[in-house]
PDB file of C-alpha atoms in Angstrom:
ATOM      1  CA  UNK A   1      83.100 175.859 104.832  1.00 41.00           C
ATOM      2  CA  UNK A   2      81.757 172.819 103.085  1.00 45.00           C
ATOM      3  CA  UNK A   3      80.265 169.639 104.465  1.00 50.00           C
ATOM      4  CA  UNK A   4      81.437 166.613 102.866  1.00 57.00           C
ATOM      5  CA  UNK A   5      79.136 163.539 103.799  1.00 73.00           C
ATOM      6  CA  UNK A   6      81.224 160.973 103.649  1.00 85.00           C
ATOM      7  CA  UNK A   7      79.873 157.828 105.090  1.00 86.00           C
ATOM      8  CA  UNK A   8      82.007 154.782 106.905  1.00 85.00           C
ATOM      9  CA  UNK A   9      82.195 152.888 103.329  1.00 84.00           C
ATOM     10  CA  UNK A  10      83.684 155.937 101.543  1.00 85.00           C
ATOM     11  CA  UNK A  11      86.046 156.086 104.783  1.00 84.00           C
ATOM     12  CA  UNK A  12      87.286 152.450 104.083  1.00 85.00           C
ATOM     13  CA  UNK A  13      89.669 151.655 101.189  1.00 84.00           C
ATOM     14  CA  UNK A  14      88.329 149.358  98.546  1.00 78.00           C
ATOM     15  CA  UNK A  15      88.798 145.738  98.595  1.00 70.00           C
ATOM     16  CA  UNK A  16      90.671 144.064  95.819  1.00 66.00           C
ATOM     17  CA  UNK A  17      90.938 140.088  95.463  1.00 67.00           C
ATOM     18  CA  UNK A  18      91.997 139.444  98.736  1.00 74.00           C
ATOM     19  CA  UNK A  19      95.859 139.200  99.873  1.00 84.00           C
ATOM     20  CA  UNK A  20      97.436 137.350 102.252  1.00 86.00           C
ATOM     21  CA  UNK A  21     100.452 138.928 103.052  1.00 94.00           C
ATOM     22  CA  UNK A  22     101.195 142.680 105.075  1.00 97.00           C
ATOM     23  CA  UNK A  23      99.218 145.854 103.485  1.00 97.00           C
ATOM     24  CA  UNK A  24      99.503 149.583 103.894  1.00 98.00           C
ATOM     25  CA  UNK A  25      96.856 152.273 104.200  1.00 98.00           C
ATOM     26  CA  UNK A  26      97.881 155.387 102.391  1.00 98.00           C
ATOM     27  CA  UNK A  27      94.725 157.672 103.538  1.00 97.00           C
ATOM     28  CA  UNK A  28      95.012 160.931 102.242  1.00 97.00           C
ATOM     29  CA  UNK A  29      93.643 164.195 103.747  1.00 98.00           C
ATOM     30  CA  UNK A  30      92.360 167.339 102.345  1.00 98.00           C
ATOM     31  CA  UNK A  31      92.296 170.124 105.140  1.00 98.00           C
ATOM     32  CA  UNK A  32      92.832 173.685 104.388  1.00 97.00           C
ATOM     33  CA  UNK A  33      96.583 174.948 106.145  1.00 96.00           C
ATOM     34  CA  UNK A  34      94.863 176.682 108.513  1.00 97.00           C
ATOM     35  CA  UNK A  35      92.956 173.752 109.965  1.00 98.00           C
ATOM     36  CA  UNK A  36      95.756 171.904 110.262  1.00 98.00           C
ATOM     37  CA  UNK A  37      95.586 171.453 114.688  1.00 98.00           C
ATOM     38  CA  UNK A  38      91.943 170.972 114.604  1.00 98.00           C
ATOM     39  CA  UNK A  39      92.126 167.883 112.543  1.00 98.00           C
ATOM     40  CA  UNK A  40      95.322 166.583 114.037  1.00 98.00           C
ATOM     41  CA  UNK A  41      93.547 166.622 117.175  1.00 98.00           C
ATOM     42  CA  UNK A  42      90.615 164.845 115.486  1.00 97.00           C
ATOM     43  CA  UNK A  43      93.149 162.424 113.388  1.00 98.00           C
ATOM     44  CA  UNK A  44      94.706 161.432 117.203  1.00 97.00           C
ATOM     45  CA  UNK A  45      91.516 160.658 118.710  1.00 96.00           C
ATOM     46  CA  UNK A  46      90.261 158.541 115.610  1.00 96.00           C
ATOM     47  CA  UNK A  47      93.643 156.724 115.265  1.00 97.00           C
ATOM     48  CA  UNK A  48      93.498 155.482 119.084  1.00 97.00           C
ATOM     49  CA  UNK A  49      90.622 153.464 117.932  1.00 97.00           C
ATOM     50  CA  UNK A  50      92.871 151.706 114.648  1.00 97.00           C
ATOM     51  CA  UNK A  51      96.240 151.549 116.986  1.00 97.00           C
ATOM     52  CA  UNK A  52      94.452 149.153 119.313  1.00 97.00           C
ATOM     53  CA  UNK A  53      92.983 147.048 116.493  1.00 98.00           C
ATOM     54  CA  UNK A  54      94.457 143.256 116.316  1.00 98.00           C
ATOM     55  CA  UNK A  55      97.087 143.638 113.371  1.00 98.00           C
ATOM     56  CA  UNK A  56      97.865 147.012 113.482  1.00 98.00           C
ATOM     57  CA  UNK A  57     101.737 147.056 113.125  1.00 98.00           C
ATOM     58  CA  UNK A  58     102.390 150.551 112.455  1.00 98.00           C
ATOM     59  CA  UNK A  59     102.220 154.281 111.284  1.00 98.00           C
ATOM     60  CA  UNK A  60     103.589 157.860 110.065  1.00 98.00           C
ATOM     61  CA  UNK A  61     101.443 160.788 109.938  1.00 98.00           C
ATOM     62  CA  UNK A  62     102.632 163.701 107.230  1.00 98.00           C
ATOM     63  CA  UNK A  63     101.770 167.229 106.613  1.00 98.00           C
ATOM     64  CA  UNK A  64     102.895 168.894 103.156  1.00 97.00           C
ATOM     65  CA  UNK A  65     106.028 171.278 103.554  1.00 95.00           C
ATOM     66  CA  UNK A  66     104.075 173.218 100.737  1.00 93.00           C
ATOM     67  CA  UNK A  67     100.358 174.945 101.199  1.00 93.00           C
ATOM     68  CA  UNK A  68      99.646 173.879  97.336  1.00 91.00           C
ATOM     69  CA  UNK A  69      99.272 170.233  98.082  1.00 94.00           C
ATOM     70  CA  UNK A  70      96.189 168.754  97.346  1.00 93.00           C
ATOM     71  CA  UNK A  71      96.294 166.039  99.919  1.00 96.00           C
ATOM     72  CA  UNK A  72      97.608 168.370 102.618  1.00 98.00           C
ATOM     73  CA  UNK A  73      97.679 165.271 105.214  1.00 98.00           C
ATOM     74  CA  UNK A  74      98.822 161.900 104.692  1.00 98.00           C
ATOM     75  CA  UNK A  75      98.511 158.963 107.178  1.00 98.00           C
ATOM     76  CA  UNK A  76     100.510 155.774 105.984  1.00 98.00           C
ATOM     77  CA  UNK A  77      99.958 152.350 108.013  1.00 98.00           C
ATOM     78  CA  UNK A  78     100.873 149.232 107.831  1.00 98.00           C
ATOM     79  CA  UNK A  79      99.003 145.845 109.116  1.00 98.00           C
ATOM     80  CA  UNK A  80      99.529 142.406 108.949  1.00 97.00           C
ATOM     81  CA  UNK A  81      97.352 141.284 106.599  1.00 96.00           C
ATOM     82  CA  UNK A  82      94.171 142.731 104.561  1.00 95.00           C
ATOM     83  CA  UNK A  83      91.891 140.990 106.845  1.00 95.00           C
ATOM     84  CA  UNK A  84      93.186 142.479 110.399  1.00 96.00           C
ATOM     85  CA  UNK A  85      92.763 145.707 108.319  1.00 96.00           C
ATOM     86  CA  UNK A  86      88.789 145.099 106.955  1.00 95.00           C
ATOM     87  CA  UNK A  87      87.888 143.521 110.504  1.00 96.00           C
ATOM     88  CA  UNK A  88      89.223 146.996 112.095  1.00 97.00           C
ATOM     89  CA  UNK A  89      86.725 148.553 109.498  1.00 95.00           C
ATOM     90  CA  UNK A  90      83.648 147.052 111.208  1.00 95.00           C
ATOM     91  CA  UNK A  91      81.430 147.338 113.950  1.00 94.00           C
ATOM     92  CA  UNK A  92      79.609 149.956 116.084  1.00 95.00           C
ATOM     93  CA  UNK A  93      82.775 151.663 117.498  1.00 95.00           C
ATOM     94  CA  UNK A  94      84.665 151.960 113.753  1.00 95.00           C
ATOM     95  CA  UNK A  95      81.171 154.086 112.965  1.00 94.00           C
ATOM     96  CA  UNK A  96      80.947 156.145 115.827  1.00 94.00           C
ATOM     97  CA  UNK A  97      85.054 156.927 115.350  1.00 94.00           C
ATOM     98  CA  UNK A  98      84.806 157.757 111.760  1.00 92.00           C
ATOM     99  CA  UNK A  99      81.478 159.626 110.800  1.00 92.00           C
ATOM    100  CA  UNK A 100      81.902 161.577 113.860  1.00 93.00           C
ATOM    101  CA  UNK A 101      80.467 165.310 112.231  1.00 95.00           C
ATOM    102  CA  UNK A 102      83.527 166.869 112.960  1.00 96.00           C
ATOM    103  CA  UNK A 103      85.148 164.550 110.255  1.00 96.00           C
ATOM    104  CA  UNK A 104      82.662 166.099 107.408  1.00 95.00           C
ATOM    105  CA  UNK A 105      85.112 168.896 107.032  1.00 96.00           C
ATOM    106  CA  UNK A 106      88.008 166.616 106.003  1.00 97.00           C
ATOM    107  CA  UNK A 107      87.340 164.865 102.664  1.00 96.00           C
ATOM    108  CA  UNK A 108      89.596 161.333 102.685  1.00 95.00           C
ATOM    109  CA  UNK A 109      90.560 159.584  99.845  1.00 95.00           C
ATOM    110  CA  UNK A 110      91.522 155.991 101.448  1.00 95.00           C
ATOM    111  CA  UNK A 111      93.416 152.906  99.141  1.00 96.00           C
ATOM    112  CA  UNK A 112      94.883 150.093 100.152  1.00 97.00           C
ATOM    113  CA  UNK A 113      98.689 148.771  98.803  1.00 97.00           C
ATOM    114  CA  UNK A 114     100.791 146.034  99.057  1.00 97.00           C
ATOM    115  CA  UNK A 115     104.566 147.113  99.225  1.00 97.00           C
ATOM    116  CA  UNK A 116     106.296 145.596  96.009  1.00 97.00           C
ATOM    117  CA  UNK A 117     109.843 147.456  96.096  1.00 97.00           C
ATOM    118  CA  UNK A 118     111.755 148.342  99.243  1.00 97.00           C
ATOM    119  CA  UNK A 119     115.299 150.110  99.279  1.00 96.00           C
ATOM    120  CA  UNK A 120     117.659 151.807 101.842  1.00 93.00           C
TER     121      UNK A 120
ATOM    122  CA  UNK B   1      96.327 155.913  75.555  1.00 41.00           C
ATOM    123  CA  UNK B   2      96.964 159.425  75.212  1.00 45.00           C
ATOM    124  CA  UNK B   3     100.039 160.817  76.443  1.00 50.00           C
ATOM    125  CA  UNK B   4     100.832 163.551  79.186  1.00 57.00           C
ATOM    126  CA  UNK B   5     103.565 165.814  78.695  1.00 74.00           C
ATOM    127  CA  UNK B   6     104.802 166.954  82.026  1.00 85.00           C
ATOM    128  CA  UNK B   7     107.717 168.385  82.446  1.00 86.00           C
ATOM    129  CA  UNK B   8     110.701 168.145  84.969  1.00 85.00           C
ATOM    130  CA  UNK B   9     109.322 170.915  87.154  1.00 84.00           C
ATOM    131  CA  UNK B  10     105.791 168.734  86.980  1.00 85.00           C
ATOM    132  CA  UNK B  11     107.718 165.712  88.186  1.00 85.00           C
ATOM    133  CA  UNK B  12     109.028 166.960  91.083  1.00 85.00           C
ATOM    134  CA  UNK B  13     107.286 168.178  94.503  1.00 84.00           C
ATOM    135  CA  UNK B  14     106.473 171.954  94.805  1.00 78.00           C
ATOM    136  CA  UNK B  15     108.544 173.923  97.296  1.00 70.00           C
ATOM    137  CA  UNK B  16     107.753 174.853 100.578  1.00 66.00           C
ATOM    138  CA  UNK B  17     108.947 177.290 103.213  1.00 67.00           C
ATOM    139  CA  UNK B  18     111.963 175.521 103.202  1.00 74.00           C
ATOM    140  CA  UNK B  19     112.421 172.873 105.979  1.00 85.00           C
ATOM    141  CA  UNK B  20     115.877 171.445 107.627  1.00 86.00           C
ATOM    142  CA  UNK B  21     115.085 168.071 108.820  1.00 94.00           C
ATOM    143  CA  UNK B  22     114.102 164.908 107.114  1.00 97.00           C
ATOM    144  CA  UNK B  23     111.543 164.857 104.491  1.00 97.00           C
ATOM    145  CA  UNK B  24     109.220 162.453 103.031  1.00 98.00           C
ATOM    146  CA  UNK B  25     108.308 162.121  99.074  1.00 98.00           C
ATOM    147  CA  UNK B  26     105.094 160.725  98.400  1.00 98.00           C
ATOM    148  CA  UNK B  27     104.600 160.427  94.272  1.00 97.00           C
ATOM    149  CA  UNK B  28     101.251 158.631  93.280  1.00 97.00           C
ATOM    150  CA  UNK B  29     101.339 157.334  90.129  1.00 98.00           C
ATOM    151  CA  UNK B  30      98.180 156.795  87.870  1.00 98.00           C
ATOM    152  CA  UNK B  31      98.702 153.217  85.712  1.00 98.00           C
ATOM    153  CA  UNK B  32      96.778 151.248  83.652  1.00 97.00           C
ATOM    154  CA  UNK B  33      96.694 147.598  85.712  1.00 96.00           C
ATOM    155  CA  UNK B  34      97.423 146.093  82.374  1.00 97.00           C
ATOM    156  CA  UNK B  35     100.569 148.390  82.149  1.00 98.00           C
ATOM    157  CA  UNK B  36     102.149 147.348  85.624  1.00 97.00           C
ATOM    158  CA  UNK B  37     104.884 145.503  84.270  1.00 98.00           C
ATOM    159  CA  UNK B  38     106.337 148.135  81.854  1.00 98.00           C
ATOM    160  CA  UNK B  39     105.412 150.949  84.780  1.00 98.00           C
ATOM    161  CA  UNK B  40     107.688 148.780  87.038  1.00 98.00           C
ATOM    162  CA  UNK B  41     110.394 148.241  84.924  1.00 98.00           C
ATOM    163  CA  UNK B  42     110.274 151.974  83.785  1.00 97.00           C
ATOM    164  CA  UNK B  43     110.562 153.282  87.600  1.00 98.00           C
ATOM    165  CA  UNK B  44     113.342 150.751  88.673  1.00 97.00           C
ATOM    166  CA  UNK B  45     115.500 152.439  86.044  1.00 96.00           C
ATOM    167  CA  UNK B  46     114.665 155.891  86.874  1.00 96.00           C
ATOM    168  CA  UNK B  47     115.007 155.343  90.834  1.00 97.00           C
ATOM    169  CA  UNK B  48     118.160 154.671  90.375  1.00 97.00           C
ATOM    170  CA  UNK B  49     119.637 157.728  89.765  1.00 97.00           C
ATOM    171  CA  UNK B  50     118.069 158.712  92.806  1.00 97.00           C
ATOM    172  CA  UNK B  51     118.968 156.315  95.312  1.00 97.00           C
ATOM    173  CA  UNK B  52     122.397 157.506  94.424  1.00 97.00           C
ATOM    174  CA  UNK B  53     121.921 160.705  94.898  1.00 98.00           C
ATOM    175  CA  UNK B  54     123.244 162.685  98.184  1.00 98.00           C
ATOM    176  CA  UNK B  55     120.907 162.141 101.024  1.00 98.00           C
ATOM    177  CA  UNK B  56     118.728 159.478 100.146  1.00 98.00           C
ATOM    178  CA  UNK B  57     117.810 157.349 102.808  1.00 98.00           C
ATOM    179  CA  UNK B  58     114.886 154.861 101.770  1.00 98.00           C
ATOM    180  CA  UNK B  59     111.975 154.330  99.620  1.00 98.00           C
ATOM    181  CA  UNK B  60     108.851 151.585  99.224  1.00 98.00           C
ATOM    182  CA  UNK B  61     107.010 151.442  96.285  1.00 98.00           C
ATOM    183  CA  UNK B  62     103.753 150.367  96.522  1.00 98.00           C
ATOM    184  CA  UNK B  63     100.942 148.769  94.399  1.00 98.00           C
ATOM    185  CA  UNK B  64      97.100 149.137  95.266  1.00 97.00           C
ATOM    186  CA  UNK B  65      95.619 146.033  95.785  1.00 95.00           C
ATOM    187  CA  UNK B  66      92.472 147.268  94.185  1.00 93.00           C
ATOM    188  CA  UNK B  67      91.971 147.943  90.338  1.00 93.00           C
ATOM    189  CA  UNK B  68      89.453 150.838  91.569  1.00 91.00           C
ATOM    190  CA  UNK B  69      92.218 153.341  92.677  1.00 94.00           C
ATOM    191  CA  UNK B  70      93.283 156.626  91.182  1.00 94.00           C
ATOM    192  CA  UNK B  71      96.935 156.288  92.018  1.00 96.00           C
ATOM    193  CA  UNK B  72      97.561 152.389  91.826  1.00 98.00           C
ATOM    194  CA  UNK B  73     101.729 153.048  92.361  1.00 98.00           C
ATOM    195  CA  UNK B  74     102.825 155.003  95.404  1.00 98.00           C
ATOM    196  CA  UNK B  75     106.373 155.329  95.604  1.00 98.00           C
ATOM    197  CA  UNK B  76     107.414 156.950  99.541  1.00 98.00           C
ATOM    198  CA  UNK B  77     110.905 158.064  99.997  1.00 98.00           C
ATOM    199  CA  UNK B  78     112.327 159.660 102.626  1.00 98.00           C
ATOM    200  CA  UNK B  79     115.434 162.151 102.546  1.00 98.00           C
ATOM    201  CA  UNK B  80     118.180 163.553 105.041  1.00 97.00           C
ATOM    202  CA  UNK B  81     117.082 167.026 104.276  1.00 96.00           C
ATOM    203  CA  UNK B  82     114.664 168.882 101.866  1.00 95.00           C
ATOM    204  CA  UNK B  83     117.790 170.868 100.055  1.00 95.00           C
ATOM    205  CA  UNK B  84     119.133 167.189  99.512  1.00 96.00           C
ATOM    206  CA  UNK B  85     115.647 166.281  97.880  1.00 96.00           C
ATOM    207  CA  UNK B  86     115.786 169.357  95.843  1.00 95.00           C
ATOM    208  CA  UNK B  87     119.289 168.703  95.011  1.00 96.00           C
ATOM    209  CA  UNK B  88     118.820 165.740  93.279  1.00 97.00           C
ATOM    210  CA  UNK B  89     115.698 167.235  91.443  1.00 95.00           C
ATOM    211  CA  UNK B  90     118.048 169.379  89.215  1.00 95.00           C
ATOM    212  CA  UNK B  91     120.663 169.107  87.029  1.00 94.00           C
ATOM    213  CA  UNK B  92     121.438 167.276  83.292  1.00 95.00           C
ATOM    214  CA  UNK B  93     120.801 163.857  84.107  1.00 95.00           C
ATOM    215  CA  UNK B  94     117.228 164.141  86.198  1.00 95.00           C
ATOM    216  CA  UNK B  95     115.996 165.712  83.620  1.00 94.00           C
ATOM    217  CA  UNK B  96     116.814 163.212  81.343  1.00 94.00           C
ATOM    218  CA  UNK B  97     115.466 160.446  83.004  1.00 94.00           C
ATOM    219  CA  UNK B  98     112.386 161.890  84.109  1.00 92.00           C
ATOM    220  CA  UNK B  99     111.581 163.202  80.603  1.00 92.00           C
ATOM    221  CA  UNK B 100     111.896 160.114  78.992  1.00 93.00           C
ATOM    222  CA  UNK B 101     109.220 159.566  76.348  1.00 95.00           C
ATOM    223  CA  UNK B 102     107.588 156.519  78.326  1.00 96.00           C
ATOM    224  CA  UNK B 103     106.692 158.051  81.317  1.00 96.00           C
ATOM    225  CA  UNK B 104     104.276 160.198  79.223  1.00 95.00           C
ATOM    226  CA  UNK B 105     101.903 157.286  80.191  1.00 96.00           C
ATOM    227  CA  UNK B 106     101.709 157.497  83.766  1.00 97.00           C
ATOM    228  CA  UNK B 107     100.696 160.870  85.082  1.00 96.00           C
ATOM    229  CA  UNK B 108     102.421 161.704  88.800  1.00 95.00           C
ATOM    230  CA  UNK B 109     101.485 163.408  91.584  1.00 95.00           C
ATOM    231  CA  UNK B 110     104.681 164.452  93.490  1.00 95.00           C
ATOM    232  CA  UNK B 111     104.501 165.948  96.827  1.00 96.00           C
ATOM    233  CA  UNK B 112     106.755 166.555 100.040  1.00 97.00           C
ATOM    234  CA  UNK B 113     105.872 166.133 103.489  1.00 97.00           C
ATOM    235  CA  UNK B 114     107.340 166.127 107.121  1.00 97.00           C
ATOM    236  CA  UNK B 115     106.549 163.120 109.146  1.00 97.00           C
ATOM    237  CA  UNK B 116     104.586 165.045 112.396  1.00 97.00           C
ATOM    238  CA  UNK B 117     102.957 161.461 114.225  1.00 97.00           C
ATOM    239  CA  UNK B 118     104.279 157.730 114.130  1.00 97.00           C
ATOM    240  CA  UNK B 119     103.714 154.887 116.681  1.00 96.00           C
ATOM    241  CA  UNK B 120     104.082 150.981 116.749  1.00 93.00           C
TER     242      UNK B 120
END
């Protein structure tokens, strides 16, 4: 199994010219079917440190219905505003939480969206 | 810009082992920022047909607020039921609409998920 180094910049979306309003993380995870407790176990632990952030307002967790997904995981949260979400992406404890070695398995591909259609 | 041909089976999410609750779409969308407008317009007319479809339930398109990501439209759409998702992925007038010449321009990445974590 390969180690992906990410480090806690690759882990953090990339900014755009700042908006005020509500944002969503779409962070999408690749991690191979049969891995798939192992990093929802890690995914938990990590997110405990993001649910208690100020301006964290929400989020759904998926898993692909089919094993020929390339993002097999997808975690989808919303905050209040792109700077509750950058100040959650600082400090010693956002580190610790997301270059934790165990993470190096799990390649993340994080962005940043602002929601410009809603229906139903 | 060069054009992708995909077809109707590219456009829609592969199958699974097939699942009986709800299901969630996610389709990432790779567009041009200059092209936004004409992406936007182009997917409002197409989404219809499928918010009148059998089992839809809700959708939010969204728009990276950075220039720097792959997929800068991700549209997230959740269904009653994956047979009503595949449903509404066959028949005369899908294809039509998701074959239309324009969307040669904006390559998608269609996948299916089940929601396993959400808090707040």
């Amino acid at each position: 199994m390969s180690t992906q180094a990410m480090t806690a910049e690759q882990r953090t979306a990339p900014t755009g010219s700042e908006t005020t309003g509500p944002v969503t993380l779409v962070n999408s995870f690749v991690v191979k079917p049969e891995r798939d407790e192992a990093f929802h176990q890690l995914w938990t632990k990590t997110s405990e440190y993001f649910r208690r952030q100020p301006g964290f307002v929400s989020l759904r967790l998926h898993r692909a219905v089919s094993d020929d997904a390339q993002y097999r995981w997808i975690n989808v949260a919303n905050w209040e505003s792109e700077a509750d979400f950058r100040a959650a992406h600082t400090g010693e404890e956002f580190r610790a939480v997301v270059t934790a070695p165990e993470w190096g398995e799990y390649p993340s591909s994080p962005n940043l969206y602002e929601v410009v259609t809603t229906a139903g």
